[in-house]
Amino acid sequence: MENKAFSDLARLKKRLIAVFIAFAACLMIGGLVYHAHFRASRRADVERLLLSLEQIKLQQLTLWREGRMNDAMSLAESPVLGIYLARFAADTADRNAAALLKNRLQFYLRYNKYPLAALVDGAGRALLHAGEDPAGLSPQLPELIRQARASGRAEMGKFYRNGADNSPHMDIVVPAVKSGRGRELLLVLSVDLADYLYPLLQTWSAKGDTGETLLVSREGDHVLFLNDLRHTKDAALNLRIPMTTERLPSALALEGYSGLVKGGDYRGVEVLAAVSPVPGTNWALVTKMDWAEAMAGTAVVGLLLLALILVLLAAAGGWTFYLFRGHAAEFMRGVMDNLPIGIAVNSTAPQVKFEYMNSRFPEFYRTTREALEKPDNFWNAVYEDPALRAEIRGKVLADAASGDPARMVWTEIPITRKEGGTSYIDAQNIPLPGRDLMVSVVMDVTERRRALREIQKLNQDLVEKNREMENFLYVTSHDLRSPLVNIQGFSQNLADYFAVIKNEPAFRPGAERSEAVGRLLDEKIPSSLDFIALSVAKMDRLITALLRLSRLGRAPARPQKVDMNGLLRQILSYFSFKAEKSGAEFICGSLPPCLADREALNQLFSNLVENALKYRHPDRPPRVEITGRLEAGRAVYEVRDNGLGIDASQADKIWQLFYRVHPAAGAEGDGVGLSLVKALADKNGGKVGVTSEPGQWSVFRLEFPAAQE
Amino acid sequence: MENHELVTILIAEDDDGHARLIKERLEAAGVNNPQIRFRDGQEAWDYISRSGGAGRQPDKTYLLLLDIRMPGLDGIEVLRRIKSSPQLKKLPVIMLTTTDDPREVDTCYELGCNSYLTKPVAFAQFSEVIRRLGLFLSVVRITNLDGK
């Protein structure tokens, strides 16, 4: 019925698996692509952020530097200071001017974020100051003074650790007095970086835990970190890292690179950084964020994506399996419904209830699925006759309750319908281990039963016919013998009477008798008597053979293991006298034992050997060779002679009763010997056949069940 | 005394030829006992069992030559009747048959026949058998059936 399902199942399985794999692959590739794209865009966002921050910081830094220089310049050139500066330059001992200058400077410091303002001479000595102790001023002050003197503008010095409190500072120096008169004076403004610059750098306008901006400069082969760092304490002016450190963003910036870098920062942590040198300085600015933070969300998104993919895969797999199972179930249903047996799974107690049945099951019970599935309706549906139903139900339930599988096999149960007669089933229950269920198997054996009955009947008829035939043979030969006894007896009497008559002087030769009477007495009567005697003897042999044949059918064969070597020795020695007379030669190979009636074998082989001698070729002494071997569990023997042979056209007829191949040869042949051979072979589960070359040889091939050695 | 009296040979044989041949051969072998011939089993049984009123005389001794195959009551049945009768079971019975079928021989001996003769086609042999029977008859003393 479901042929499509039949042929398609294997292909469907392959196809479903292929579709599932393709779907899974697409899903994974899509997921990977999406995730990669997501990371790239995330990275781009972070990069944009870092770049813009870098730009802002760079601008702020530039503005700050300009602001600080402008501060110094405007202070130095301020008219408020100018008069007193000139006076102080003219005479550094002018206390009044000094006091006024200091006062002005102090006033300035009050509203500007410088911890120290000082006036120094060309050698860098502090002549007066306001704020902190000038002793902590940069040791590089003389260098800075030279630069300022040369440029005539404000100059910024390098960052350094203040000699007084060791805090990071930077000095700005500007020539304070432009006229060449008097003492050279320079204004020094000291900047407390922690107070004034670092906060500017460290304001991180993007939220985050790892982002920072750092200012670096090069100090020989090292990168010197100028500001305080987020992740390392007290790093400003203390932390140095070799320029050669690989993928160090600040080193790249110091080498002049400007742009985005992915590398490892001073901690060795993977970071994404925007870098650029700070124009007009030997600084570089690095705005960076930890890679981990930059990509922080992506891992979660990746996991979510993975989870989504897995859920989709599971769903697809489930769907595929469901689809396949549906087809497989259909396939199995097709198989089950096409079996020539009915199968059901059911409980038997307390009532027959079906979990499953194939379409044959109700068919063999000659009812419908609906009828069987009705609660507690099995017995009513199957057995119409209440008496039979009760009987079968009782027996089946008792057998099933016994739990003995051997008892749960029922054969040839009649299923009778008022219309449609009786059919027969074989049924078997197979308990399912560990469950309250049985597998019920049922087969329609009506036809088998009918065929068996027919065979039994035919067999019976055959046995009957055979017995009749044997009986007929027996009775016939018996009754034939009865008149023969008379013919023989009375012809014997006649011979005796004739002898008496012949001995009468009147009838002796030479006595007076007519010629005709003389011929009768001397010739005709004796020869007639001889013919009668010969015929009687022959008839006797025939009847005896017939009797033997009939007896053969009635006597049961008693198969036993027969030592064929011993048997043939015995047979050949029996024939040795005849053999000697005719110059015959016997050759007997080693023969395997076989399973047959010993007496039957004796007669059979005797007949064959006798035939070989009887139907010898007149031109050569007879030669009889007997060989044997085992062939596929059968003992095979061959009796080969060099006699007259049998023409192929006669090969089938030689086994018939009274058929004679060589009527002329061997007068004593009666046409029974080979019939007997065949009958004996048949009776002992054997086979006999012949091959021959007429005028040359014959081989009789015999086959019997082999005996175990 | 009575033992000197000749045993009467009863011959149950349906075939006239056989009956005559047996008679002749017995005579030829020098057996001169009185003979009574019956044509079938029924006739023989009637005589022996005296069921017809006349027949066997209690004071005489008998020997039965019984052919197996006879119409009606056959030899086997007659033998069974004789051997199952308390009065008759001592009657010596020699079965006559045309074959030496071992099954038939066994059946007869089982039923209790005393001897068994095959009617051979060659009557020379049969004569020899009969001769031996004559010898047997002259040697064996056969008491009469009632054991007197």
PDB file of C-alpha atoms in Angstrom, chain A residues 205-455:
ATOM      1  CA  SER A 205      33.960  62.277  29.071  1.00  0.00           C
ATOM      2  CA  ALA A 206      32.915  58.744  28.089  1.00  0.00           C
ATOM      3  CA  LYS A 207      31.663  56.459  30.773  1.00  0.00           C
ATOM      4  CA  GLY A 208      33.777  53.400  31.404  1.00  0.00           C
ATOM      5  CA  ASP A 209      36.150  51.786  33.799  1.00  0.00           C
ATOM      6  CA  THR A 210      39.344  51.574  31.844  1.00  0.00           C
ATOM      7  CA  GLY A 211      39.475  54.577  29.539  1.00  0.00           C
ATOM      8  CA  GLU A 212      42.240  57.133  30.140  1.00  0.00           C
ATOM      9  CA  THR A 213      44.371  59.681  28.414  1.00  0.00           C
ATOM     10  CA  LEU A 214      48.083  59.703  28.913  1.00  0.00           C
ATOM     11  CA  LEU A 215      50.794  62.084  28.091  1.00  0.00           C
ATOM     12  CA  VAL A 216      54.226  60.702  27.345  1.00  0.00           C
ATOM     13  CA  SER A 217      57.558  61.947  26.291  1.00  0.00           C
ATOM     14  CA  ARG A 218      60.706  60.266  25.234  1.00  0.00           C
ATOM     15  CA  GLU A 219      63.600  59.998  27.576  1.00  0.00           C
ATOM     16  CA  GLY A 220      66.496  58.351  25.836  1.00  0.00           C
ATOM     17  CA  ASP A 221      65.434  54.802  24.959  1.00  0.00           C
ATOM     18  CA  HIS A 222      62.447  54.979  27.208  1.00  0.00           C
ATOM     19  CA  VAL A 223      58.953  56.245  27.166  1.00  0.00           C
ATOM     20  CA  LEU A 224      58.410  58.456  30.183  1.00  0.00           C
ATOM     21  CA  PHE A 225      54.873  58.702  31.428  1.00  0.00           C
ATOM     22  CA  LEU A 226      54.115  62.283  32.340  1.00  0.00           C
ATOM     23  CA  ASN A 227      50.783  62.136  34.041  1.00  0.00           C
ATOM     24  CA  ASP A 228      49.237  60.122  36.796  1.00  0.00           C
ATOM     25  CA  LEU A 229      47.714  56.927  35.552  1.00  0.00           C
ATOM     26  CA  ARG A 230      44.451  55.280  36.306  1.00  0.00           C
ATOM     27  CA  HIS A 231      45.866  51.848  36.809  1.00  0.00           C
ATOM     28  CA  THR A 232      49.263  52.544  38.397  1.00  0.00           C
ATOM     29  CA  LYS A 233      49.892  54.676  41.451  1.00  0.00           C
ATOM     30  CA  ASP A 234      52.387  57.494  41.391  1.00  0.00           C
ATOM     31  CA  ALA A 235      53.349  56.813  37.844  1.00  0.00           C
ATOM     32  CA  ALA A 236      53.864  60.391  36.716  1.00  0.00           C
ATOM     33  CA  LEU A 237      57.551  60.935  35.895  1.00  0.00           C
ATOM     34  CA  ASN A 238      58.379  57.664  37.564  1.00  0.00           C
ATOM     35  CA  LEU A 239      57.188  55.083  35.066  1.00  0.00           C
ATOM     36  CA  ARG A 240      59.510  54.344  32.212  1.00  0.00           C
ATOM     37  CA  ILE A 241      59.058  51.705  29.591  1.00  0.00           C
ATOM     38  CA  PRO A 242      61.552  50.825  26.878  1.00  0.00           C
ATOM     39  CA  MET A 243      60.700  52.308  23.492  1.00  0.00           C
ATOM     40  CA  THR A 244      61.324  48.869  22.012  1.00  0.00           C
ATOM     41  CA  THR A 245      58.378  47.332  23.825  1.00  0.00           C
ATOM     42  CA  GLU A 246      56.285  45.751  21.134  1.00  0.00           C
ATOM     43  CA  ARG A 247      52.928  47.206  20.226  1.00  0.00           C
ATOM     44  CA  LEU A 248      53.217  49.912  22.854  1.00  0.00           C
ATOM     45  CA  PRO A 249      50.833  52.666  21.590  1.00  0.00           C
ATOM     46  CA  SER A 250      52.737  55.491  23.352  1.00  0.00           C
ATOM     47  CA  ALA A 251      56.007  54.415  21.762  1.00  0.00           C
ATOM     48  CA  LEU A 252      54.346  54.471  18.345  1.00  0.00           C
ATOM     49  CA  ALA A 253      53.004  57.964  19.028  1.00  0.00           C
ATOM     50  CA  LEU A 254      56.408  59.170  20.122  1.00  0.00           C
ATOM     51  CA  GLU A 255      57.814  57.877  16.862  1.00  0.00           C
ATOM     52  CA  GLY A 256      55.423  60.211  15.103  1.00  0.00           C
ATOM     53  CA  TYR A 257      52.536  57.878  14.307  1.00  0.00           C
ATOM     54  CA  SER A 258      49.116  59.391  14.530  1.00  0.00           C
ATOM     55  CA  GLY A 259      46.001  57.318  14.419  1.00  0.00           C
ATOM     56  CA  LEU A 260      44.433  54.132  15.861  1.00  0.00           C
ATOM     57  CA  VAL A 261      46.467  51.370  17.419  1.00  0.00           C
ATOM     58  CA  LYS A 262      45.587  48.052  18.952  1.00  0.00           C
ATOM     59  CA  GLY A 263      48.325  47.040  21.307  1.00  0.00           C
ATOM     60  CA  GLY A 264      49.412  46.371  24.837  1.00  0.00           C
ATOM     61  CA  ASP A 265      49.601  49.235  27.301  1.00  0.00           C
ATOM     62  CA  TYR A 266      52.031  49.833  30.161  1.00  0.00           C
ATOM     63  CA  ARG A 267      50.374  47.011  32.106  1.00  0.00           C
ATOM     64  CA  GLY A 268      50.671  44.709  29.135  1.00  0.00           C
ATOM     65  CA  VAL A 269      46.887  44.688  28.888  1.00  0.00           C
ATOM     66  CA  GLU A 270      45.322  44.588  25.425  1.00  0.00           C
ATOM     67  CA  VAL A 271      44.025  48.055  24.591  1.00  0.00           C
ATOM     68  CA  LEU A 272      42.590  50.032  21.740  1.00  0.00           C
ATOM     69  CA  ALA A 273      44.189  53.484  21.501  1.00  0.00           C
ATOM     70  CA  ALA A 274      44.094  56.705  19.508  1.00  0.00           C
ATOM     71  CA  VAL A 275      47.573  58.224  19.468  1.00  0.00           C
ATOM     72  CA  SER A 276      49.200  61.341  18.159  1.00  0.00           C
ATOM     73  CA  PRO A 277      52.245  63.505  18.868  1.00  0.00           C
ATOM     74  CA  VAL A 278      51.410  66.816  20.486  1.00  0.00           C
ATOM     75  CA  PRO A 279      52.377  69.566  18.026  1.00  0.00           C
ATOM     76  CA  GLY A 280      55.002  72.007  19.249  1.00  0.00           C
ATOM     77  CA  THR A 281      56.208  69.639  21.957  1.00  0.00           C
ATOM     78  CA  ASN A 282      58.145  66.417  22.283  1.00  0.00           C
ATOM     79  CA  TRP A 283      55.070  64.918  23.900  1.00  0.00           C
ATOM     80  CA  ALA A 284      52.639  62.457  22.600  1.00  0.00           C
ATOM     81  CA  LEU A 285      49.040  61.961  23.634  1.00  0.00           C
ATOM     82  CA  VAL A 286      47.415  58.556  23.963  1.00  0.00           C
ATOM     83  CA  THR A 287      43.717  58.053  24.495  1.00  0.00           C
ATOM     84  CA  LYS A 288      42.993  54.446  25.167  1.00  0.00           C
ATOM     85  CA  MET A 289      40.508  51.953  26.410  1.00  0.00           C
ATOM     86  CA  ASP A 290      40.965  48.304  27.416  1.00  0.00           C
ATOM     87  CA  TRP A 291      40.068  45.950  24.599  1.00  0.00           C
ATOM     88  CA  ALA A 292      38.070  43.900  27.023  1.00  0.00           C
ATOM     89  CA  GLU A 293      35.881  46.838  27.920  1.00  0.00           C
ATOM     90  CA  ALA A 294      35.574  47.980  24.350  1.00  0.00           C
ATOM     91  CA  MET A 295      34.303  44.572  23.363  1.00  0.00           C
ATOM     92  CA  ALA A 296      32.568  43.871  26.656  1.00  0.00           C
ATOM     93  CA  GLY A 297      29.072  43.661  25.289  1.00  0.00           C
ATOM     94  CA  THR A 298      30.042  41.526  22.346  1.00  0.00           C
ATOM     95  CA  ALA A 299      30.777  38.436  24.407  1.00  0.00           C
ATOM     96  CA  VAL A 300      27.300  38.555  25.868  1.00  0.00           C
ATOM     97  CA  VAL A 301      25.825  39.149  22.443  1.00  0.00           C
ATOM     98  CA  GLY A 302      27.927  36.258  21.143  1.00  0.00           C
ATOM     99  CA  LEU A 303      26.636  33.992  23.885  1.00  0.00           C
ATOM    100  CA  LEU A 304      23.088  35.091  23.263  1.00  0.00           C
ATOM    101  CA  LEU A 305      23.604  34.448  19.589  1.00  0.00           C
ATOM    102  CA  LEU A 306      25.031  31.012  20.320  1.00  0.00           C
ATOM    103  CA  ALA A 307      22.097  30.240  22.555  1.00  0.00           C
ATOM    104  CA  LEU A 308      19.728  31.360  19.833  1.00  0.00           C
ATOM    105  CA  ILE A 309      21.503  29.197  17.276  1.00  0.00           C
ATOM    106  CA  LEU A 310      21.406  26.196  19.611  1.00  0.00           C
ATOM    107  CA  VAL A 311      17.720  26.681  20.252  1.00  0.00           C
ATOM    108  CA  LEU A 312      17.061  26.939  16.526  1.00  0.00           C
ATOM    109  CA  LEU A 313      19.178  23.850  15.857  1.00  0.00           C
ATOM    110  CA  ALA A 314      17.414  21.882  18.535  1.00  0.00           C
ATOM    111  CA  ALA A 315      14.075  22.944  17.130  1.00  0.00           C
ATOM    112  CA  ALA A 316      15.138  22.031  13.604  1.00  0.00           C
ATOM    113  CA  GLY A 317      16.564  18.721  14.791  1.00  0.00           C
ATOM    114  CA  GLY A 318      13.413  17.963  16.698  1.00  0.00           C
ATOM    115  CA  TRP A 319      11.297  18.823  13.721  1.00  0.00           C
ATOM    116  CA  THR A 320      13.447  16.665  11.437  1.00  0.00           C
ATOM    117  CA  PHE A 321      13.274  13.744  13.842  1.00  0.00           C
ATOM    118  CA  TYR A 322       9.538  14.176  14.194  1.00  0.00           C
ATOM    119  CA  LEU A 323       9.150  14.220  10.431  1.00  0.00           C
ATOM    120  CA  PHE A 324      11.322  11.125  10.059  1.00  0.00           C
ATOM    121  CA  ARG A 325       9.598   9.297  12.843  1.00  0.00           C
ATOM    122  CA  GLY A 326       6.297  10.015  11.207  1.00  0.00           C
ATOM    123  CA  HIS A 327       7.554   8.474   8.008  1.00  0.00           C
ATOM    124  CA  ALA A 328       9.203   5.583   9.833  1.00  0.00           C
ATOM    125  CA  ALA A 329       5.968   4.875  11.664  1.00  0.00           C
ATOM    126  CA  GLU A 330       4.159   4.908   8.359  1.00  0.00           C
ATOM    127  CA  PHE A 331       6.790   2.596   6.931  1.00  0.00           C
ATOM    128  CA  MET A 332       6.471   0.188   9.845  1.00  0.00           C
ATOM    129  CA  ARG A 333       2.715   0.285   9.533  1.00  0.00           C
ATOM    130  CA  GLY A 334       3.112  -0.592   5.855  1.00  0.00           C
ATOM    131  CA  VAL A 335       5.409  -3.493   6.751  1.00  0.00           C
ATOM    132  CA  MET A 336       3.188  -4.770   9.532  1.00  0.00           C
ATOM    133  CA  ASP A 337       0.034  -4.573   7.445  1.00  0.00           C
ATOM    134  CA  ASN A 338       1.673  -6.459   4.592  1.00  0.00           C
ATOM    135  CA  LEU A 339       2.899  -9.355   6.719  1.00  0.00           C
ATOM    136  CA  PRO A 340       1.019 -12.600   6.204  1.00  0.00           C
ATOM    137  CA  ILE A 341       0.454 -12.783   9.962  1.00  0.00           C
ATOM    138  CA  GLY A 342      -1.793 -10.879  12.303  1.00  0.00           C
ATOM    139  CA  ILE A 343       0.000  -9.065  15.096  1.00  0.00           C
ATOM    140  CA  ALA A 344      -1.461  -7.212  18.033  1.00  0.00           C
ATOM    141  CA  VAL A 345      -0.241  -5.876  21.349  1.00  0.00           C
ATOM    142  CA  ASN A 346      -2.805  -6.210  24.057  1.00  0.00           C
ATOM    143  CA  SER A 347      -3.524  -6.978  27.669  1.00  0.00           C
ATOM    144  CA  THR A 348      -5.470 -10.136  28.462  1.00  0.00           C
ATOM    145  CA  ALA A 349      -6.490  -9.544  32.036  1.00  0.00           C
ATOM    146  CA  PRO A 350      -8.839  -8.336  33.361  1.00  0.00           C
ATOM    147  CA  GLN A 351     -10.075  -7.988  29.791  1.00  0.00           C
ATOM    148  CA  VAL A 352      -8.653  -8.087  26.296  1.00  0.00           C
ATOM    149  CA  LYS A 353      -7.693  -4.525  25.460  1.00  0.00           C
ATOM    150  CA  PHE A 354      -5.687  -3.647  22.351  1.00  0.00           C
ATOM    151  CA  GLU A 355      -2.816  -1.199  22.214  1.00  0.00           C
ATOM    152  CA  TYR A 356      -2.026  -2.032  18.621  1.00  0.00           C
ATOM    153  CA  MET A 357      -3.113  -4.355  15.837  1.00  0.00           C
ATOM    154  CA  ASN A 358      -2.141  -4.632  12.216  1.00  0.00           C
ATOM    155  CA  SER A 359      -4.747  -4.950   9.518  1.00  0.00           C
ATOM    156  CA  ARG A 360      -4.338  -8.730   9.204  1.00  0.00           C
ATOM    157  CA  PHE A 361      -5.228  -9.292  12.825  1.00  0.00           C
ATOM    158  CA  PRO A 362      -8.977  -8.605  12.567  1.00  0.00           C
ATOM    159  CA  GLU A 363      -8.929 -10.101   9.075  1.00  0.00           C
ATOM    160  CA  PHE A 364      -7.729 -13.491  10.326  1.00  0.00           C
ATOM    161  CA  TYR A 365     -10.199 -13.355  13.198  1.00  0.00           C
ATOM    162  CA  ARG A 366     -12.843 -12.560  10.578  1.00  0.00           C
ATOM    163  CA  THR A 367     -14.077  -9.456  12.306  1.00  0.00           C
ATOM    164  CA  THR A 368     -13.353  -5.725  12.217  1.00  0.00           C
ATOM    165  CA  ARG A 369     -10.890  -3.534  13.991  1.00  0.00           C
ATOM    166  CA  GLU A 370     -13.788  -1.548  15.474  1.00  0.00           C
ATOM    167  CA  ALA A 371     -15.382  -4.673  16.887  1.00  0.00           C
ATOM    168  CA  LEU A 372     -12.127  -5.797  18.484  1.00  0.00           C
ATOM    169  CA  GLU A 373     -11.404  -2.377  19.919  1.00  0.00           C
ATOM    170  CA  LYS A 374     -14.759  -2.149  21.684  1.00  0.00           C
ATOM    171  CA  PRO A 375     -14.154  -2.732  25.379  1.00  0.00           C
ATOM    172  CA  ASP A 376     -14.307  -6.377  26.433  1.00  0.00           C
ATOM    173  CA  ASN A 377     -15.699  -7.454  23.088  1.00  0.00           C
ATOM    174  CA  PHE A 378     -12.889  -9.690  21.777  1.00  0.00           C
ATOM    175  CA  TRP A 379     -14.442 -13.044  22.602  1.00  0.00           C
ATOM    176  CA  ASN A 380     -17.897 -12.048  21.375  1.00  0.00           C
ATOM    177  CA  ALA A 381     -16.512 -10.644  18.165  1.00  0.00           C
ATOM    178  CA  VAL A 382     -14.375 -13.662  17.352  1.00  0.00           C
ATOM    179  CA  TYR A 383     -16.386 -16.681  18.473  1.00  0.00           C
ATOM    180  CA  GLU A 384     -20.030 -16.691  17.421  1.00  0.00           C
ATOM    181  CA  ASP A 385     -21.013 -19.930  19.038  1.00  0.00           C
ATOM    182  CA  PRO A 386     -21.413 -19.348  22.802  1.00  0.00           C
ATOM    183  CA  ALA A 387     -20.416 -22.892  23.764  1.00  0.00           C
ATOM    184  CA  LEU A 388     -17.265 -22.869  21.665  1.00  0.00           C
ATOM    185  CA  ARG A 389     -16.523 -19.336  22.865  1.00  0.00           C
ATOM    186  CA  ALA A 390     -16.725 -20.360  26.504  1.00  0.00           C
ATOM    187  CA  GLU A 391     -14.542 -23.395  25.888  1.00  0.00           C
ATOM    188  CA  ILE A 392     -11.811 -21.579  23.971  1.00  0.00           C
ATOM    189  CA  ARG A 393     -11.933 -18.550  26.264  1.00  0.00           C
ATOM    190  CA  GLY A 394     -11.500 -20.745  29.330  1.00  0.00           C
ATOM    191  CA  LYS A 395      -8.590 -22.634  27.838  1.00  0.00           C
ATOM    192  CA  VAL A 396      -6.812 -19.584  26.431  1.00  0.00           C
ATOM    193  CA  LEU A 397      -7.213 -17.556  29.619  1.00  0.00           C
ATOM    194  CA  ALA A 398      -5.928 -20.454  31.721  1.00  0.00           C
ATOM    195  CA  ASP A 399      -2.953 -20.925  29.414  1.00  0.00           C
ATOM    196  CA  ALA A 400      -2.196 -17.207  29.393  1.00  0.00           C
ATOM    197  CA  ALA A 401      -2.526 -16.970  33.160  1.00  0.00           C
ATOM    198  CA  SER A 402      -0.054 -19.831  33.572  1.00  0.00           C
ATOM    199  CA  GLY A 403       2.711 -17.519  32.314  1.00  0.00           C
ATOM    200  CA  ASP A 404       4.271 -20.504  30.578  1.00  0.00           C
ATOM    201  CA  PRO A 405       5.149 -19.471  27.001  1.00  0.00           C
ATOM    202  CA  ALA A 406       5.013 -23.102  25.858  1.00  0.00           C
ATOM    203  CA  ARG A 407       1.333 -23.223  26.794  1.00  0.00           C
ATOM    204  CA  MET A 408       0.536 -20.016  24.968  1.00  0.00           C
ATOM    205  CA  VAL A 409       0.564 -21.612  21.540  1.00  0.00           C
ATOM    206  CA  TRP A 410      -2.775 -22.702  20.138  1.00  0.00           C
ATOM    207  CA  THR A 411      -3.144 -24.509  16.854  1.00  0.00           C
ATOM    208  CA  GLU A 412      -5.994 -24.951  14.435  1.00  0.00           C
ATOM    209  CA  ILE A 413      -8.589 -23.031  16.382  1.00  0.00           C
ATOM    210  CA  PRO A 414     -11.791 -23.006  14.349  1.00  0.00           C
ATOM    211  CA  ILE A 415     -13.313 -19.625  13.528  1.00  0.00           C
ATOM    212  CA  THR A 416     -16.848 -20.227  12.425  1.00  0.00           C
ATOM    213  CA  ARG A 417     -19.266 -17.816  10.783  1.00  0.00           C
ATOM    214  CA  LYS A 418     -22.823 -18.679   9.854  1.00  0.00           C
ATOM    215  CA  GLU A 419     -22.050 -17.328   6.448  1.00  0.00           C
ATOM    216  CA  GLY A 420     -18.688 -18.302   5.048  1.00  0.00           C
ATOM    217  CA  GLY A 421     -18.050 -21.511   6.909  1.00  0.00           C
ATOM    218  CA  THR A 422     -15.097 -22.298   9.121  1.00  0.00           C
ATOM    219  CA  SER A 423     -11.531 -21.137   8.874  1.00  0.00           C
ATOM    220  CA  TYR A 424      -8.671 -22.179  11.116  1.00  0.00           C
ATOM    221  CA  ILE A 425      -6.001 -20.152  12.853  1.00  0.00           C
ATOM    222  CA  ASP A 426      -2.817 -20.762  14.771  1.00  0.00           C
ATOM    223  CA  ALA A 427      -2.338 -18.244  17.566  1.00  0.00           C
ATOM    224  CA  GLN A 428       0.444 -17.495  19.973  1.00  0.00           C
ATOM    225  CA  ASN A 429       0.864 -15.080  22.841  1.00  0.00           C
ATOM    226  CA  ILE A 430       4.296 -13.740  23.678  1.00  0.00           C
ATOM    227  CA  PRO A 431       4.424 -11.940  27.043  1.00  0.00           C
ATOM    228  CA  LEU A 432       6.353  -8.676  26.996  1.00  0.00           C
ATOM    229  CA  PRO A 433       8.818  -8.842  29.862  1.00  0.00           C
ATOM    230  CA  GLY A 434       8.172  -6.374  32.634  1.00  0.00           C
ATOM    231  CA  ARG A 435       4.804  -5.308  31.274  1.00  0.00           C
ATOM    232  CA  ASP A 436       1.233  -6.379  31.577  1.00  0.00           C
ATOM    233  CA  LEU A 437       1.093  -6.807  27.804  1.00  0.00           C
ATOM    234  CA  MET A 438       1.177  -9.624  25.301  1.00  0.00           C
ATOM    235  CA  VAL A 439       2.167  -9.713  21.688  1.00  0.00           C
ATOM    236  CA  SER A 440      -0.563 -11.742  20.024  1.00  0.00           C
ATOM    237  CA  VAL A 441       0.333 -13.432  16.780  1.00  0.00           C
ATOM    238  CA  VAL A 442      -2.250 -15.106  14.609  1.00  0.00           C
ATOM    239  CA  MET A 443      -1.948 -16.955  11.309  1.00  0.00           C
ATOM    240  CA  ASP A 444      -4.626 -18.251   8.990  1.00  0.00           C
ATOM    241  CA  VAL A 445      -3.881 -21.941   8.531  1.00  0.00           C
ATOM    242  CA  THR A 446      -7.091 -22.920   6.770  1.00  0.00           C
ATOM    243  CA  GLU A 447      -5.341 -23.581   3.501  1.00  0.00           C
ATOM    244  CA  ARG A 448      -2.406 -25.313   5.170  1.00  0.00           C
ATOM    245  CA  ARG A 449      -4.799 -27.476   7.154  1.00  0.00           C
ATOM    246  CA  ARG A 450      -6.768 -28.339   4.038  1.00  0.00           C
ATOM    247  CA  ALA A 451      -3.596 -29.168   2.101  1.00  0.00           C
ATOM    248  CA  LEU A 452      -2.320 -31.256   4.986  1.00  0.00           C
ATOM    249  CA  ARG A 453      -5.600 -33.140   5.217  1.00  0.00           C
ATOM    250  CA  GLU A 454      -5.474 -33.759   1.492  1.00  0.00           C
ATOM    251  CA  ILE A 455      -1.900 -34.997   1.673  1.00  0.00           C
TER     252      ILE A 455
END
